[in-house]
mmCIF file of C-alpha atoms in Angstrom:
data_model
loop_
_atom_site.group_PDB
_atom_site.id
_atom_site.type_symbol
_atom_site.label_atom_id
_atom_site.label_comp_id
_atom_site.label_asym_id
_atom_site.label_seq_id
_atom_site.Cartn_x
_atom_site.Cartn_y
_atom_site.Cartn_z
ATOM 1 C CA MET D 199 5.518 10.362 20.262
ATOM 2 C CA LEU D 200 3.900 9.976 23.676
ATOM 3 C CA PRO D 201 3.980 6.412 25.097
ATOM 4 C CA TRP D 202 0.196 6.185 25.390
ATOM 5 C CA LYS D 203 -0.132 6.867 21.680
ATOM 6 C CA ARG D 204 2.222 3.990 20.903
ATOM 7 C CA VAL D 205 -0.049 1.725 22.922
ATOM 8 C CA PHE D 206 -3.347 3.091 21.660
ATOM 9 C CA ARG D 207 -2.687 3.014 17.935
ATOM 10 C CA PRO D 208 -2.158 -0.762 17.635
ATOM 11 C CA PHE D 209 -5.325 -1.350 19.645
ATOM 12 C CA ALA D 210 -7.152 1.080 17.388
ATOM 13 C CA ALA D 211 -5.953 -0.863 14.354
ATOM 14 C CA LEU D 212 -7.268 -4.112 15.821
ATOM 15 C CA LEU D 213 -10.574 -2.474 16.698
ATOM 16 C CA LEU D 214 -10.887 -1.217 13.139
ATOM 17 C CA ALA D 215 -10.210 -4.710 11.828
ATOM 18 C CA ALA D 216 -12.850 -6.096 14.175
ATOM 19 C CA ALA D 217 -15.277 -3.464 12.965
ATOM 20 C CA ALA D 218 -14.656 -4.513 9.389
ATOM 21 C CA VAL D 219 -15.577 -8.083 10.301
ATOM 22 C CA ALA D 220 -18.793 -6.847 11.903
ATOM 23 C CA VAL D 221 -19.780 -4.576 9.027
ATOM 24 C CA PRO D 222 -21.703 -7.183 6.974
ATOM 25 C CA ALA D 223 -24.317 -7.620 9.666
ATOM 26 C CA VAL D 224 -24.782 -3.893 9.979
ATOM 27 C CA SER D 225 -24.604 -2.919 6.331
ATOM 28 C CA ALA D 226 -26.473 -5.695 4.537
ATOM 29 C CA ALA D 227 -29.688 -3.719 4.546
ATOM 30 C CA HIS D 228 -27.856 -0.785 3.000
ATOM 31 C CA ALA D 229 -25.911 -2.706 0.370
ATOM 32 C CA ASP D 230 -27.352 -0.787 -2.564
ATOM 33 C CA SER D 231 -26.434 2.629 -1.245
ATOM 34 C CA ALA D 232 -23.100 1.513 0.178
ATOM 35 C CA THR D 233 -21.806 -0.382 -2.822
ATOM 36 C CA GLY D 234 -23.614 1.608 -5.483
ATOM 37 C CA THR D 235 -23.953 5.332 -4.977
ATOM 38 C CA THR D 236 -20.982 5.726 -2.636
ATOM 39 C CA VAL D 237 -18.532 3.812 -4.800
ATOM 40 C CA GLU D 238 -19.869 5.433 -7.960
ATOM 41 C CA THR D 239 -19.431 8.883 -6.428
ATOM 42 C CA ALA D 240 -15.895 7.987 -5.350
ATOM 43 C CA ALA D 241 -15.042 6.836 -8.868
ATOM 44 C CA VAL D 242 -16.354 10.098 -10.317
ATOM 45 C CA THR D 243 -14.285 12.025 -7.774
ATOM 46 C CA ALA D 244 -11.148 10.135 -8.792
ATOM 47 C CA SER D 245 -11.764 10.638 -12.497
ATOM 48 C CA ALA D 246 -12.472 14.337 -12.011
ATOM 49 C CA SER D 247 -9.175 14.627 -10.137
ATOM 50 C CA GLY D 248 -7.289 13.330 -13.174
ATOM 51 C CA TRP D 249 -6.654 9.714 -12.287
ATOM 52 C CA ASN D 250 -8.380 6.535 -13.454
ATOM 53 C CA ASP D 251 -8.817 8.260 -16.804
ATOM 54 C CA TYR D 252 -8.597 5.435 -19.319
ATOM 55 C CA ARG D 253 -8.186 7.947 -22.149
ATOM 56 C CA CYS D 254 -4.787 8.936 -20.726
ATOM 57 C CA LYS D 255 -1.844 8.088 -22.963
ATOM 58 C CA PRO D 256 1.617 7.933 -21.370
ATOM 59 C CA SER D 257 4.107 10.555 -22.479
ATOM 60 C CA ALA D 258 7.657 10.010 -23.644
ATOM 61 C CA ALA D 259 8.828 11.488 -20.339
ATOM 62 C CA HIS D 260 6.694 9.056 -18.311
ATOM 63 C CA PRO D 261 6.067 6.067 -20.568
ATOM 64 C CA ARG D 262 4.780 3.707 -17.857
ATOM 65 C CA PRO D 263 1.370 4.263 -16.239
ATOM 66 C CA VAL D 264 1.388 4.227 -12.451
ATOM 67 C CA VAL D 265 -0.920 1.798 -10.645
ATOM 68 C CA LEU D 266 -1.628 2.692 -7.015
ATOM 69 C CA VAL D 267 -2.320 -0.236 -4.668
ATOM 70 C CA HIS D 268 -4.072 0.662 -1.410
ATOM 71 C CA GLY D 269 -3.409 -0.848 2.006
ATOM 72 C CA THR D 270 -5.470 -3.040 4.315
ATOM 73 C CA LEU D 271 -8.846 -1.456 5.133
ATOM 74 C CA GLY D 272 -8.239 1.112 2.413
ATOM 75 C CA ASN D 273 -9.738 1.539 -1.043
ATOM 76 C CA SER D 274 -8.792 2.863 -4.451
ATOM 77 C CA VAL D 275 -9.889 6.423 -3.691
ATOM 78 C CA ASP D 276 -9.449 7.241 -0.014
ATOM 79 C CA ASN D 277 -5.866 5.980 0.152
ATOM 80 C CA TRP D 278 -4.767 8.219 -2.715
ATOM 81 C CA LEU D 279 -6.577 11.552 -2.398
ATOM 82 C CA ALA D 280 -3.222 13.346 -2.118
ATOM 83 C CA LEU D 281 -0.661 11.158 -3.922
ATOM 84 C CA ALA D 282 -2.729 10.534 -7.068
ATOM 85 C CA PRO D 283 -3.118 14.256 -7.888
ATOM 86 C CA TYR D 284 0.534 14.806 -6.933
ATOM 87 C CA LEU D 285 1.560 12.388 -9.681
ATOM 88 C CA THR D 286 -1.005 13.409 -12.295
ATOM 89 C CA VAL D 287 0.085 17.059 -12.239
ATOM 90 C CA ARG D 288 3.605 15.784 -12.880
ATOM 91 C CA GLY D 289 2.483 14.174 -16.109
ATOM 92 C CA TYR D 290 1.822 10.567 -15.110
ATOM 93 C CA CYS D 291 -1.133 8.467 -16.171
ATOM 94 C CA VAL D 292 -2.358 7.246 -12.783
ATOM 95 C CA PHE D 293 -4.765 4.422 -11.975
ATOM 96 C CA SER D 294 -5.847 2.881 -8.678
ATOM 97 C CA VAL D 295 -7.111 -0.618 -8.024
ATOM 98 C CA ASP D 296 -9.545 -2.073 -5.479
ATOM 99 C CA TYR D 297 -8.742 -5.562 -4.225
ATOM 100 C CA GLY D 298 -9.387 -7.975 -1.391
ATOM 101 C CA GLN D 299 -13.081 -7.162 -1.002
ATOM 102 C CA LEU D 300 -15.180 -9.276 1.360
ATOM 103 C CA PRO D 301 -18.883 -9.882 0.597
ATOM 104 C CA GLY D 302 -21.051 -7.273 2.259
ATOM 105 C CA VAL D 303 -18.111 -5.105 3.385
ATOM 106 C CA PRO D 304 -18.085 -1.836 1.442
ATOM 107 C CA LEU D 305 -15.161 0.575 1.294
ATOM 108 C CA PHE D 306 -12.882 -1.354 3.697
ATOM 109 C CA HIS D 307 -10.911 -3.580 1.330
ATOM 110 C CA GLY D 308 -7.700 -5.600 1.401
ATOM 111 C CA LEU D 309 -9.194 -8.221 3.722
ATOM 112 C CA GLY D 310 -9.385 -11.183 1.351
ATOM 113 C CA PRO D 311 -6.612 -13.770 0.835
ATOM 114 C CA VAL D 312 -3.510 -11.960 -0.350
ATOM 115 C CA ASP D 313 -2.732 -14.426 -3.150
ATOM 116 C CA ALA D 314 -6.244 -13.878 -4.541
ATOM 117 C CA SER D 315 -5.726 -10.116 -4.263
ATOM 118 C CA ALA D 316 -2.566 -10.493 -6.343
ATOM 119 C CA GLY D 317 -4.717 -12.126 -9.013
ATOM 120 C CA GLN D 318 -7.004 -9.084 -8.974
ATOM 121 C CA LEU D 319 -3.985 -6.832 -9.368
ATOM 122 C CA SER D 320 -2.839 -8.912 -12.337
ATOM 123 C CA ALA D 321 -6.179 -8.459 -14.093
ATOM 124 C CA PHE D 322 -6.158 -4.721 -13.367
ATOM 125 C CA VAL D 323 -2.645 -4.250 -14.749
ATOM 126 C CA ASP D 324 -3.702 -6.029 -17.943
ATOM 127 C CA LYS D 325 -6.680 -3.661 -18.187
ATOM 128 C CA VAL D 326 -4.447 -0.605 -17.809
ATOM 129 C CA LEU D 327 -1.919 -1.880 -20.351
ATOM 130 C CA ALA D 328 -4.682 -2.589 -22.864
ATOM 131 C CA ALA D 329 -6.198 0.874 -22.421
ATOM 132 C CA THR D 330 -2.951 2.847 -22.540
ATOM 133 C CA GLY D 331 -0.965 0.757 -25.000
ATOM 134 C CA ALA D 332 2.013 0.805 -22.649
ATOM 135 C CA PRO D 333 4.247 -2.282 -22.413
ATOM 136 C CA GLN D 334 4.730 -1.947 -18.638
ATOM 137 C CA VAL D 335 3.380 -0.192 -15.555
ATOM 138 C CA ASP D 336 5.007 0.990 -12.352
ATOM 139 C CA LEU D 337 3.385 0.002 -9.057
ATOM 140 C CA VAL D 338 3.153 2.173 -5.939
ATOM 141 C CA GLY D 339 1.616 0.520 -2.902
ATOM 142 C CA HIS D 340 0.962 1.331 0.725
ATOM 143 C CA SER D 341 1.298 -1.234 3.521
ATOM 144 C CA GLN D 342 -0.197 -4.506 2.207
ATOM 145 C CA GLY D 343 -0.325 -2.754 -1.160
ATOM 146 C CA GLY D 344 3.464 -2.543 -1.157
ATOM 147 C CA MET D 345 3.891 -6.182 -0.208
ATOM 148 C CA MET D 346 1.113 -7.978 -2.117
ATOM 149 C CA PRO D 347 2.414 -6.985 -5.581
ATOM 150 C CA ARG D 348 5.553 -9.003 -4.874
ATOM 151 C CA TYR D 349 3.413 -12.144 -5.123
ATOM 152 C CA TYR D 350 2.171 -10.947 -8.521
ATOM 153 C CA LEU D 351 5.749 -10.322 -9.649
ATOM 154 C CA LYS D 352 7.083 -13.615 -8.331
ATOM 155 C CA PHE D 353 4.314 -16.116 -9.061
ATOM 156 C CA LEU D 354 1.832 -14.605 -11.551
ATOM 157 C CA GLY D 355 4.101 -13.406 -14.336
ATOM 158 C CA GLY D 356 4.020 -9.768 -13.306
ATOM 159 C CA ALA D 357 7.750 -9.156 -13.606
ATOM 160 C CA ALA D 358 7.501 -8.841 -17.384
ATOM 161 C CA LYS D 359 4.798 -6.176 -17.036
ATOM 162 C CA VAL D 360 6.277 -4.034 -14.256
ATOM 163 C CA GLY D 361 9.225 -1.663 -14.343
ATOM 164 C CA ALA D 362 9.295 -0.627 -10.679
ATOM 165 C CA LEU D 363 7.602 -1.405 -7.380
ATOM 166 C CA VAL D 364 7.581 1.357 -4.782
ATOM 167 C CA GLY D 365 6.440 0.281 -1.332
ATOM 168 C CA ILE D 366 5.339 2.937 1.158
ATOM 169 C CA ALA D 367 5.560 1.386 4.639
ATOM 170 C CA PRO D 368 5.134 -2.121 3.169
ATOM 171 C CA ASP D 369 4.795 -5.082 5.509
ATOM 172 C CA ASN D 370 7.184 -7.208 3.490
ATOM 173 C CA HIS D 371 7.942 -9.562 6.352
ATOM 174 C CA GLY D 372 4.750 -9.199 8.324
ATOM 175 C CA ALA D 373 3.021 -6.703 10.593
ATOM 176 C CA THR D 374 3.259 -7.134 14.354
ATOM 177 C CA LEU D 375 1.272 -3.976 15.281
ATOM 178 C CA SER D 376 4.045 -2.858 17.630
ATOM 179 C CA GLY D 377 4.272 -6.386 19.005
ATOM 180 C CA LEU D 378 0.558 -6.802 19.677
ATOM 181 C CA ALA D 379 0.232 -9.593 17.123
ATOM 182 C CA ASN D 380 2.819 -11.576 19.083
ATOM 183 C CA LEU D 381 0.220 -11.986 21.815
ATOM 184 C CA LEU D 382 -2.165 -14.001 19.615
ATOM 185 C CA PRO D 383 -0.801 -17.418 20.728
ATOM 186 C CA TYR D 384 -1.902 -16.555 24.268
ATOM 187 C CA PHE D 385 -5.533 -16.309 23.135
ATOM 188 C CA PRO D 386 -6.675 -19.758 21.968
ATOM 189 C CA GLY D 387 -8.728 -19.610 18.799
ATOM 190 C CA ALA D 388 -7.951 -15.946 18.061
ATOM 191 C CA GLU D 389 -5.754 -16.665 15.048
ATOM 192 C CA ASP D 390 -8.268 -19.178 13.674
ATOM 193 C CA LEU D 391 -11.000 -16.538 13.976
ATOM 194 C CA ILE D 392 -8.901 -13.958 12.117
ATOM 195 C CA THR D 393 -8.075 -16.502 9.395
ATOM 196 C CA ALA D 394 -11.730 -17.407 8.912
ATOM 197 C CA ALA D 395 -13.137 -13.877 9.047
ATOM 198 C CA THR D 396 -10.368 -11.799 7.446
ATOM 199 C CA PRO D 397 -7.822 -14.049 5.737
ATOM 200 C CA GLY D 398 -5.942 -11.043 4.410
ATOM 201 C CA LEU D 399 -5.051 -10.048 7.961
ATOM 202 C CA ALA D 400 -3.943 -13.587 8.847
ATOM 203 C CA ASP D 401 -1.697 -13.696 5.776
ATOM 204 C CA GLN D 402 0.160 -10.640 7.067
ATOM 205 C CA LEU D 403 1.058 -12.134 10.431
ATOM 206 C CA PRO D 404 4.805 -12.808 10.668
ATOM 207 C CA GLY D 405 5.530 -16.439 9.958
ATOM 208 C CA SER D 406 2.284 -17.055 8.077
ATOM 209 C CA ALA D 407 2.257 -19.675 5.326
ATOM 210 C CA PHE D 408 1.704 -16.896 2.796
ATOM 211 C CA LEU D 409 4.720 -14.824 3.884
ATOM 212 C CA THR D 410 6.889 -17.917 4.147
ATOM 213 C CA LYS D 411 6.115 -18.759 0.526
ATOM 214 C CA LEU D 412 6.484 -15.149 -0.622
ATOM 215 C CA ASN D 413 9.926 -14.650 0.904
ATOM 216 C CA ALA D 414 11.387 -18.100 0.237
ATOM 217 C CA GLY D 415 14.282 -17.984 -2.194
ATOM 218 C CA GLY D 416 14.794 -14.228 -1.980
ATOM 219 C CA ASP D 417 12.794 -11.025 -1.775
ATOM 220 C CA THR D 418 13.067 -9.886 -5.374
ATOM 221 C CA VAL D 419 12.827 -11.031 -8.967
ATOM 222 C CA PRO D 420 15.171 -9.927 -11.766
ATOM 223 C CA GLY D 421 14.258 -7.026 -13.989
ATOM 224 C CA VAL D 422 12.195 -4.998 -11.488
ATOM 225 C CA ARG D 423 13.449 -1.967 -9.543
ATOM 226 C CA TYR D 424 12.346 -2.005 -5.905
ATOM 227 C CA THR D 425 12.103 0.942 -3.535
ATOM 228 C CA VAL D 426 10.976 0.773 0.090
ATOM 229 C CA ILE D 427 10.117 4.014 1.895
ATOM 230 C CA ALA D 428 9.835 3.448 5.651
ATOM 231 C CA THR D 429 9.301 5.612 8.713
ATOM 232 C CA GLN D 430 10.821 4.892 12.100
ATOM 233 C CA TYR D 431 7.518 5.919 13.688
ATOM 234 C CA ASP D 432 5.599 3.100 12.028
ATOM 235 C CA GLU D 433 3.350 1.362 14.547
ATOM 236 C CA VAL D 434 1.848 -1.271 12.215
ATOM 237 C CA ALA D 435 4.544 -2.783 9.976
ATOM 238 C CA THR D 436 6.910 -3.326 12.867
ATOM 239 C CA PRO D 437 9.756 -3.524 13.512
ATOM 240 C CA TRP D 438 10.143 -0.950 10.790
ATOM 241 C CA ARG D 439 13.379 -2.481 9.492
ATOM 242 C CA SER D 440 11.368 -5.594 8.574
ATOM 243 C CA GLN D 441 9.907 -3.556 5.725
ATOM 244 C CA TYR D 442 13.261 -3.518 3.957
ATOM 245 C CA LEU D 443 14.029 -5.847 1.076
ATOM 246 C CA SER D 444 17.316 -7.443 0.145
ATOM 247 C CA GLY D 445 18.470 -8.341 -3.328
ATOM 248 C CA SER D 446 19.480 -6.750 -6.593
ATOM 249 C CA GLY D 447 17.715 -3.624 -7.754
ATOM 250 C CA VAL D 448 16.635 -2.634 -4.225
ATOM 251 C CA ARG D 449 16.772 0.799 -2.600
ATOM 252 C CA ASN D 450 15.662 1.006 1.026
ATOM 253 C CA VAL D 451 14.940 4.507 2.319
ATOM 254 C CA LEU D 452 14.211 5.719 5.849
ATOM 255 C CA LEU D 453 12.117 8.885 5.768
ATOM 256 C CA GLN D 454 13.923 10.376 8.758
ATOM 257 C CA ASP D 455 17.270 10.066 6.944
ATOM 258 C CA LEU D 456 15.816 12.445 4.381
ATOM 259 C CA CYS D 457 14.155 14.759 6.889
ATOM 260 C CA PRO D 458 14.761 14.186 10.610
ATOM 261 C CA LEU D 459 11.794 16.429 11.406
ATOM 262 C CA ASP D 460 9.306 14.158 9.630
ATOM 263 C CA LEU D 461 7.065 12.497 12.242
ATOM 264 C CA SER D 462 4.785 10.582 9.887
ATOM 265 C CA GLU D 463 3.645 7.155 11.053
ATOM 266 C CA HIS D 464 2.150 4.245 9.108
ATOM 267 C CA VAL D 465 -0.943 6.015 7.798
ATOM 268 C CA ALA D 466 0.287 9.587 7.379
ATOM 269 C CA ILE D 467 3.280 8.586 5.259
ATOM 270 C CA ALA D 468 0.923 7.550 2.442
ATOM 271 C CA LEU D 469 -2.001 9.890 2.975
ATOM 272 C CA PHE D 470 -0.371 13.316 2.943
ATOM 273 C CA ASP D 471 3.416 13.242 3.441
ATOM 274 C CA ARG D 472 4.839 15.200 0.514
ATOM 275 C CA ILE D 473 8.385 14.353 1.563
ATOM 276 C CA ALA D 474 7.519 10.701 0.995
ATOM 277 C CA PHE D 475 5.710 11.669 -2.213
ATOM 278 C CA HIS D 476 8.858 13.371 -3.505
ATOM 279 C CA GLU D 477 10.791 10.179 -2.904
ATOM 280 C CA VAL D 478 8.074 8.214 -4.736
ATOM 281 C CA ALA D 479 8.552 10.518 -7.725
ATOM 282 C CA ASN D 480 12.317 9.959 -7.550
ATOM 283 C CA ALA D 481 11.789 6.201 -7.536
ATOM 284 C CA LEU D 482 9.516 6.388 -10.565
ATOM 285 C CA ASP D 483 11.955 8.547 -12.535
ATOM 286 C CA PRO D 484 15.441 7.990 -11.100
ATOM 287 C CA ALA D 485 17.117 9.568 -14.125
ATOM 288 C CA HIS D 486 15.667 12.926 -13.086
ATOM 289 C CA ALA D 487 15.695 12.465 -9.314
ATOM 290 C CA THR D 488 16.420 15.436 -7.086
ATOM 291 C CA ALA D 489 17.444 15.400 -3.437
ATOM 292 C CA THR D 490 14.605 14.777 -1.011
ATOM 293 C CA THR D 491 14.824 17.051 2.037
ATOM 294 C CA CYS D 492 12.498 18.666 4.538
ATOM 295 C CA ALA D 493 11.947 21.384 1.938
ATOM 296 C CA SER D 494 10.311 18.765 -0.312
ATOM 297 C CA ALA D 495 7.193 19.212 1.824
ATOM 298 C CA LEU D 496 6.706 22.488 -0.058
ATOM 299 C CA SER D 497 7.473 21.225 -3.544
#
């Protein structure tokens, strides 16, 4: 990766976050079309693609529905346009949740307090279990969506309802944006502004009160299988090794150990990387796992 790209991408992420904060003022007059027609169309698109179908009944081969948990500034459709169909054609009942919405901010979610988002995930899992009749789900999350469910498992009783958590580039110990977040102390009031405007971003800063509570006493809870799929080219959840978990039932995977030619960064690994998708499928069904290689991009 060229050096200027390493510098530009973290700034782009911050600019996108700033844009999300500014959206309410711009979009208030268009709230009906933004939160009505657009979201409704997206939901229809997802259902037509085979996921978020509440008539789906899990098979004996895949008895646990899969709940997809988007990342910061993502949503339940856009984050999963490739992975959701990948799993549905393999026989899974697949559902995707929206969480962390801010008033007046359509489409760009995952910005609310992370503990409150975990409560939304809890309610959604209960909805999926009631509809499918399954005793447990498996969770697959990207970025914040791979970290936030750990709060649900640890503090909201989720461990009894979840078989596996698969994190794709999860910011389990915070996101420094390639070190950019470390500069916040040099800008008085910047962190307070982020906390007030987008508490979900503040919660993901290394050393935040939320992450301190989440990681105190160990990364995992008994009874849940954990998989972390990381890329060494991640420019958001950095350093990339901070994504890894320690504890029983954990498997940490570096994408480039599976395929050295894979250049996916933080976004691409979840949006369209079929090598990562193959490893997700292995994590969901380890009894029938097959080797993930560069050739998995064609599977």
